[in-house]
CSV table of C-alpha atoms in Angstrom, one decimal:
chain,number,residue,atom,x,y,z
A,1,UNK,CA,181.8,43.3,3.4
A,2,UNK,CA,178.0,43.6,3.8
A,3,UNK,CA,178.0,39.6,4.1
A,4,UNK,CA,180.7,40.2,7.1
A,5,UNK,CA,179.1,42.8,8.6
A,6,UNK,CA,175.5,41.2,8.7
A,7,UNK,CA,176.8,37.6,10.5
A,8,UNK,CA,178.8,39.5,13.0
A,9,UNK,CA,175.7,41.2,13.4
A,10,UNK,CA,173.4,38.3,13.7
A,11,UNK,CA,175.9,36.5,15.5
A,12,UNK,CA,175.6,39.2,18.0
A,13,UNK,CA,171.9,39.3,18.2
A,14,UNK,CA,171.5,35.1,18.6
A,15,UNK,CA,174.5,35.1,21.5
A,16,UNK,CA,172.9,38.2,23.6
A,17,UNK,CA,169.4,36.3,23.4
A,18,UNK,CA,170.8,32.9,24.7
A,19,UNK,CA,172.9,35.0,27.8
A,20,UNK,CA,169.3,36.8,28.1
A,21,UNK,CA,167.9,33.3,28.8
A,22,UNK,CA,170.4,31.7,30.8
A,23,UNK,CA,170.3,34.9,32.9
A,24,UNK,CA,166.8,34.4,33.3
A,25,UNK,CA,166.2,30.5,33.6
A,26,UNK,CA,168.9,31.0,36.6
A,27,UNK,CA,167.0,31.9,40.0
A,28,UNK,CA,168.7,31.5,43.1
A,29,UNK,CA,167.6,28.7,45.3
A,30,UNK,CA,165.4,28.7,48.7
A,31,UNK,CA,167.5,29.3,51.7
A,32,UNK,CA,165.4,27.2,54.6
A,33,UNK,CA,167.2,28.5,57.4
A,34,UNK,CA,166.8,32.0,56.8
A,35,UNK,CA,163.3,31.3,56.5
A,36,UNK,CA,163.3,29.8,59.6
A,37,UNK,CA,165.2,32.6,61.2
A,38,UNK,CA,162.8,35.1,59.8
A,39,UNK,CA,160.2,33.6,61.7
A,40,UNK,CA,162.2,34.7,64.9
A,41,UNK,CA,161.9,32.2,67.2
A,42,UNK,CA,164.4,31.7,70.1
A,43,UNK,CA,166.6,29.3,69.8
A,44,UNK,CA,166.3,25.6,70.9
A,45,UNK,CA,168.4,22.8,70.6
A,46,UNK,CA,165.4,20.3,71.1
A,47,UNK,CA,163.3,21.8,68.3
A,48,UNK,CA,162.9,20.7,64.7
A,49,UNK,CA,161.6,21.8,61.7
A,50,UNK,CA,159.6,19.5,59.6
A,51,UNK,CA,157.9,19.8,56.3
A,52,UNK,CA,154.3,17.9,56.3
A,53,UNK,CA,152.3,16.9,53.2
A,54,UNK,CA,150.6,20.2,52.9
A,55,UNK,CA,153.2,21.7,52.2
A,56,UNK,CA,154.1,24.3,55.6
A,57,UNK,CA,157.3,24.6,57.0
A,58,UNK,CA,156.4,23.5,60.8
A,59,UNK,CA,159.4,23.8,63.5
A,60,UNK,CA,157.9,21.5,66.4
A,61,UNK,CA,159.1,21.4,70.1
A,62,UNK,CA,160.1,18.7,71.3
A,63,UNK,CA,156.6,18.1,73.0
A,64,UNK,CA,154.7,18.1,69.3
A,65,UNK,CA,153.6,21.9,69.5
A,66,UNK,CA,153.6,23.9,66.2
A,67,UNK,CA,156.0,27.1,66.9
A,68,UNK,CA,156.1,28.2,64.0
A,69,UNK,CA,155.0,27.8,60.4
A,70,UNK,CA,155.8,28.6,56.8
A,71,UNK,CA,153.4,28.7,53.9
A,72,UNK,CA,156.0,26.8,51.4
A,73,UNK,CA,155.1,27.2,47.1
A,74,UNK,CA,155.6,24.6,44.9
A,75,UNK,CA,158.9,25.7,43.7
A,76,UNK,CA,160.4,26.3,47.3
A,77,UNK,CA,159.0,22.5,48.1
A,78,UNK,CA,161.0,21.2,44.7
A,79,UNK,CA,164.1,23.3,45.7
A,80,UNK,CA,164.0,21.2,48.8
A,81,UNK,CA,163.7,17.8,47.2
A,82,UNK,CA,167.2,19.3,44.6
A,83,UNK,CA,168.9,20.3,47.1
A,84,UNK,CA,169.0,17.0,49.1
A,85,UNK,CA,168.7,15.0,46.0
A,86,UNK,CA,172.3,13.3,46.7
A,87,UNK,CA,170.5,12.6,50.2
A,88,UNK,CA,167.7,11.2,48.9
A,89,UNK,CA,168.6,9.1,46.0
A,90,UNK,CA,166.1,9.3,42.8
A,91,UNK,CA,163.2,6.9,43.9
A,92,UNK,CA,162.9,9.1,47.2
A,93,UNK,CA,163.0,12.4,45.7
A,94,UNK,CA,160.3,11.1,43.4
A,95,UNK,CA,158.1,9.9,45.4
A,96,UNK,CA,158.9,13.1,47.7
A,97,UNK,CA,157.5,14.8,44.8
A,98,UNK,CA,154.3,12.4,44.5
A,99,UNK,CA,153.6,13.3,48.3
A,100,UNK,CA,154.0,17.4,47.9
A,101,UNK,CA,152.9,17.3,43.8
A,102,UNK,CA,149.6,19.0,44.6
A,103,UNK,CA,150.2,20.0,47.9
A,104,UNK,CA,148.6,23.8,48.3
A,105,UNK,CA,149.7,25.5,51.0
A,106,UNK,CA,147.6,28.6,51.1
A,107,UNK,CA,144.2,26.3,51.2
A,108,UNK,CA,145.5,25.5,54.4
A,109,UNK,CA,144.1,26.9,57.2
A,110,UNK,CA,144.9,28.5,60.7
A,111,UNK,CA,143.6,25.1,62.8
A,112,UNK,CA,145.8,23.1,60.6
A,113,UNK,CA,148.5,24.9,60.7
A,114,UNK,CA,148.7,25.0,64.6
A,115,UNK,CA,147.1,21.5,65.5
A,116,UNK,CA,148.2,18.9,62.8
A,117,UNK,CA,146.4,16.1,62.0
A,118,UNK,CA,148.5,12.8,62.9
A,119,UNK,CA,149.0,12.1,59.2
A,120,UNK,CA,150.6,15.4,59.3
A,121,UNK,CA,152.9,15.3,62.6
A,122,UNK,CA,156.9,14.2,62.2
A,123,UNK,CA,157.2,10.6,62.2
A,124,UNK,CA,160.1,11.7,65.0
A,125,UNK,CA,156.9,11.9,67.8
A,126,UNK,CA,155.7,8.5,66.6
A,127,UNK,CA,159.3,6.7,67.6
A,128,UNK,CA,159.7,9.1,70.7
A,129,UNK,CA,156.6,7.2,71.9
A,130,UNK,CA,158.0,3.8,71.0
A,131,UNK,CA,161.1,4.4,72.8
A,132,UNK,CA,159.9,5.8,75.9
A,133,UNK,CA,161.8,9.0,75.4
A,134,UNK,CA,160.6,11.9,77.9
A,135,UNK,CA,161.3,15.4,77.4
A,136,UNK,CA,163.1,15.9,80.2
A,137,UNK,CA,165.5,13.3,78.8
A,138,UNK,CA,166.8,15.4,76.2
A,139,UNK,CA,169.8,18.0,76.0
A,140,UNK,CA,169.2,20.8,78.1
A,141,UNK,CA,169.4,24.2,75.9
A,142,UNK,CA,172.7,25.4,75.4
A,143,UNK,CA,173.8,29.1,75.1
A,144,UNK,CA,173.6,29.3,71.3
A,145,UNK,CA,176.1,30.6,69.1
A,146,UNK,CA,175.7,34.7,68.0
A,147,UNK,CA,174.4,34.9,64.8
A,148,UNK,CA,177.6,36.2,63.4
A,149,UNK,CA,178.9,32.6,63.9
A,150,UNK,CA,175.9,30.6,62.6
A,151,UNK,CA,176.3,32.6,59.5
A,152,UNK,CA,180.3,31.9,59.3
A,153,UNK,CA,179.4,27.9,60.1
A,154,UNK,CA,180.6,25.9,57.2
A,155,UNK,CA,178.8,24.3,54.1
A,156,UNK,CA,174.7,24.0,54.5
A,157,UNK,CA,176.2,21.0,51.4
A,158,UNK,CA,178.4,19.2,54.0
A,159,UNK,CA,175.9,19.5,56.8
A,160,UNK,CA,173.2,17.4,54.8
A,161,UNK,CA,174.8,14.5,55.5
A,162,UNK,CA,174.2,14.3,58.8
A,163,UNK,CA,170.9,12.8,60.5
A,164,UNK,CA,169.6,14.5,63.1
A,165,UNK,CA,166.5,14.0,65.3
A,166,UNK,CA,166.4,17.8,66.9
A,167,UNK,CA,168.6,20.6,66.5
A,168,UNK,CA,171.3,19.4,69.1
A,169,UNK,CA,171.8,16.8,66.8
A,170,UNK,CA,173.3,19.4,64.2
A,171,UNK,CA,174.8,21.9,66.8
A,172,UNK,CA,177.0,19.1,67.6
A,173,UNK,CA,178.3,18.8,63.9
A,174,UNK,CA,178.7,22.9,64.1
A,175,UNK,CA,175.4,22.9,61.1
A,176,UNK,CA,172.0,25.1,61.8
A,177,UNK,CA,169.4,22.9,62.2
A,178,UNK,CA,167.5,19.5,62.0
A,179,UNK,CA,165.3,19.3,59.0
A,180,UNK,CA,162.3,16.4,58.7
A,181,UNK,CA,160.4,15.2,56.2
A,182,UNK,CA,158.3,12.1,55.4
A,183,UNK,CA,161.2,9.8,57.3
A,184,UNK,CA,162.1,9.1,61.0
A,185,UNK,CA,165.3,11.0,61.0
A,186,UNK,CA,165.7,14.3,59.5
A,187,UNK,CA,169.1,16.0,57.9
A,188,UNK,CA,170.6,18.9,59.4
């Protein structure tokens, strides 16, 4: 009875240890668009947001200024690169992670930030130029939706399928928002 009541026990003791560590290896994942909401920025169909080489989160106008910016960690950068990995495909979500693998963020500083470098700017502006596109060109701004609806639009999952160049590009498809990287097009 001993025997009996000693594996039950250790039994027990080895199962609540291995819920302890799936309970604590599981970490919910990095929302982008609420960090790009809690920046508060009005809304614009003809922004973007694009994440450069150092790592910030950068939402761009349509005429390359920096609206605003966040300081992204390492993990929140690899939660990207998962998230989209479906996107991506495995040779570009490694070499996505060769290009932000030592990227610091917080060693960045305030002129950076605000005036990129042209290494750092979204490839978008580089193919705007090549096609001629003016500003005036684009969409005008549309009343956007409440935030009641943004938050009741369907899968962020099914979204990332779509390429986008701006926001618009996404509003169309009812998704949030137009997301770039180290490519021409971004994903909503």
């Amino acid at each position: 009875m001993r025997w009996v009541s000693f594996s039950l026990y250790y039994f027990g003791l080895v199962s609540l240890c291995a819920v302890e560590t799936i309970a604590a290896s599981v970490r919910p994942r990095t929302n982008f668009n609420e960090l790009v909401d809690n920046l508060n920025l009005p809304r614009d169909l003809n922004q973007f947001t694009h994440i450069g080489s150092d790592g910030i989160l950068r939402v761009f106008s349509t005429s390359a200024k920096v609206l605003g910016f966040v300081r992204l960690t390492n993990q929140q950068l690899g939660d990207f690169i998962d998230e989209r990995r479906d996107i991506l495909g495995m040779k570009e979500a490694e070499r996505m992670r060769g290009i932000w693998g030592n990227a610091d963020s917080s060693k960045v500083d305030e002129s950076q930030i605000w005036h990129p470098s042209p290494e750092l700017l979204p490839k978008v502006f580089s193919e705007n130029d090549l096609l001629g596109v003016d500003e005036h060109d684009l969409p005008k701004d549309i009343t956007p939706a409440p935030a009641a609806v943004v938050k009741k639009r369907s899968g962020e999952d099914r979204c990332r399928k779509y390429r986008c160049h701006y926001n618009s590009d996404c509003h169309i498809v009812n998704c949030f928002g137009c997301y770039h990287y180290e490519q021409q097009l971004g994903h909503c």
